[in-house]
Amino acid sequence: MNLFSKITLLLFCFMLALPVFAAKDPKQGAIKSRQGEMSIRAFNAGPLFAMAKGDMPYDEKKAQMMADNLKLMLDLKNGGAWMEGTSNKDYPDDTAALPKIWETWPKIADYGKDYAKAVQGVAADAGKGKDALATAVKEMGKACKSCHDEYRKKDE
Ligand code: HEC
């Protein structure tokens, strides 16, 4: 690739990335950020659920890696992504986050704590065989679901 193509490619990548960084409305940026975090959770939790159910062969290394990713994410200080005025009443087209999150704030943090505890359990047991993984993953699934039941709009 010559220099010109490299620069063109770089500019093109920058153009693609720009809309995310240049989100005019910081609240929409916050919504995207927390949804992005949830997507990464789901991407890593998915195979763990599948292995626990037997839909995917148990793979110790892969399970531990996914579990470690989830654990690592607990260290994110991304609370700013839950800023006020970003419920589905404010942004009906963009978010499924119910106003109840802010009406009952900081109650949602209890659900976050349960989730964190469950993830610690998964990270501790993911490499100890399918049964140990399945037991730990069940707790995590409950933690995801109970928070969604309470604070996320149901799919229609
Ligand atoms: C403490 C509460 C809580 C926990 C725990 C939680 N979620 Fe969520 N999740 C939410 C809320 C609220 C939304 C809606 C966010 C929005 O649309 O702005 C959401 C949205 C999502 C979405 C949709 C993201 C998008 O692009 O719109 C996925 C996927 C998801 N969660 C997966 C998970 C998985 C998997 C777990 C567990 C491993 C989990 N969540 C744990 C509260 C939680």
Tab-separated table of N, CA, C and O in Angstrom, residues 49 137-147:
chain	number	residue	atom	x	y	z
A	49	PHE	N	-23.281	-19.450	28.845
A	49	PHE	CA	-24.626	-20.028	28.980
A	49	PHE	C	-24.749	-21.271	28.101
A	49	PHE	O	-25.292	-22.293	28.518
A	137	VAL	N	-22.926	-20.091	36.489
A	137	VAL	CA	-23.564	-19.340	35.411
A	137	VAL	C	-25.063	-19.132	35.676
A	137	VAL	O	-25.645	-18.118	35.291
A	138	LYS	N	-25.649	-20.089	36.381
A	138	LYS	CA	-27.063	-19.964	36.709
A	138	LYS	C	-27.315	-18.719	37.570
A	138	LYS	O	-28.249	-17.959	37.322
A	139	GLU	N	-26.429	-18.522	38.525
A	139	GLU	CA	-26.547	-17.333	39.385
A	139	GLU	C	-26.388	-16.057	38.560
A	139	GLU	O	-27.097	-15.073	38.767
A	140	MET	N	-25.455	-16.103	37.621
A	140	MET	CA	-25.238	-14.914	36.799
A	140	MET	C	-26.458	-14.645	35.925
A	140	MET	O	-26.901	-13.497	35.800
A	141	GLY	N	-27.008	-15.698	35.361
A	141	GLY	CA	-28.201	-15.531	34.523
A	141	GLY	C	-29.342	-14.895	35.306
A	141	GLY	O	-30.051	-14.026	34.796
A	142	LYS	N	-29.479	-15.323	36.557
A	142	LYS	CA	-30.524	-14.745	37.402
A	142	LYS	C	-30.272	-13.261	37.619
A	142	LYS	O	-31.195	-12.457	37.639
A	143	ALA	N	-28.987	-12.915	37.811
A	143	ALA	CA	-28.640	-11.516	38.069
A	143	ALA	C	-28.930	-10.642	36.844
A	143	ALA	O	-29.443	-9.523	36.978
A	144	CYS	N	-28.603	-11.137	35.655
A	144	CYS	CA	-28.901	-10.380	34.427
A	144	CYS	C	-30.422	-10.204	34.330
A	144	CYS	O	-30.917	-9.093	34.109
A	145	LYS	N	-31.125	-11.311	34.507
A	145	LYS	CA	-32.557	-11.295	34.255
A	145	LYS	C	-33.323	-10.443	35.272
A	145	LYS	O	-34.222	-9.691	34.897
A	146	SER	N	-32.940	-10.547	36.541
A	146	SER	CA	-33.735	-9.799	37.524
A	146	SER	C	-33.576	-8.295	37.313
A	146	SER	O	-34.522	-7.535	37.495
A	147	CYS	N	-32.393	-7.868	36.895
A	147	CYS	CA	-32.235	-6.431	36.630
A	147	CYS	C	-33.013	-6.020	35.374
A	147	CYS	O	-33.676	-4.986	35.362
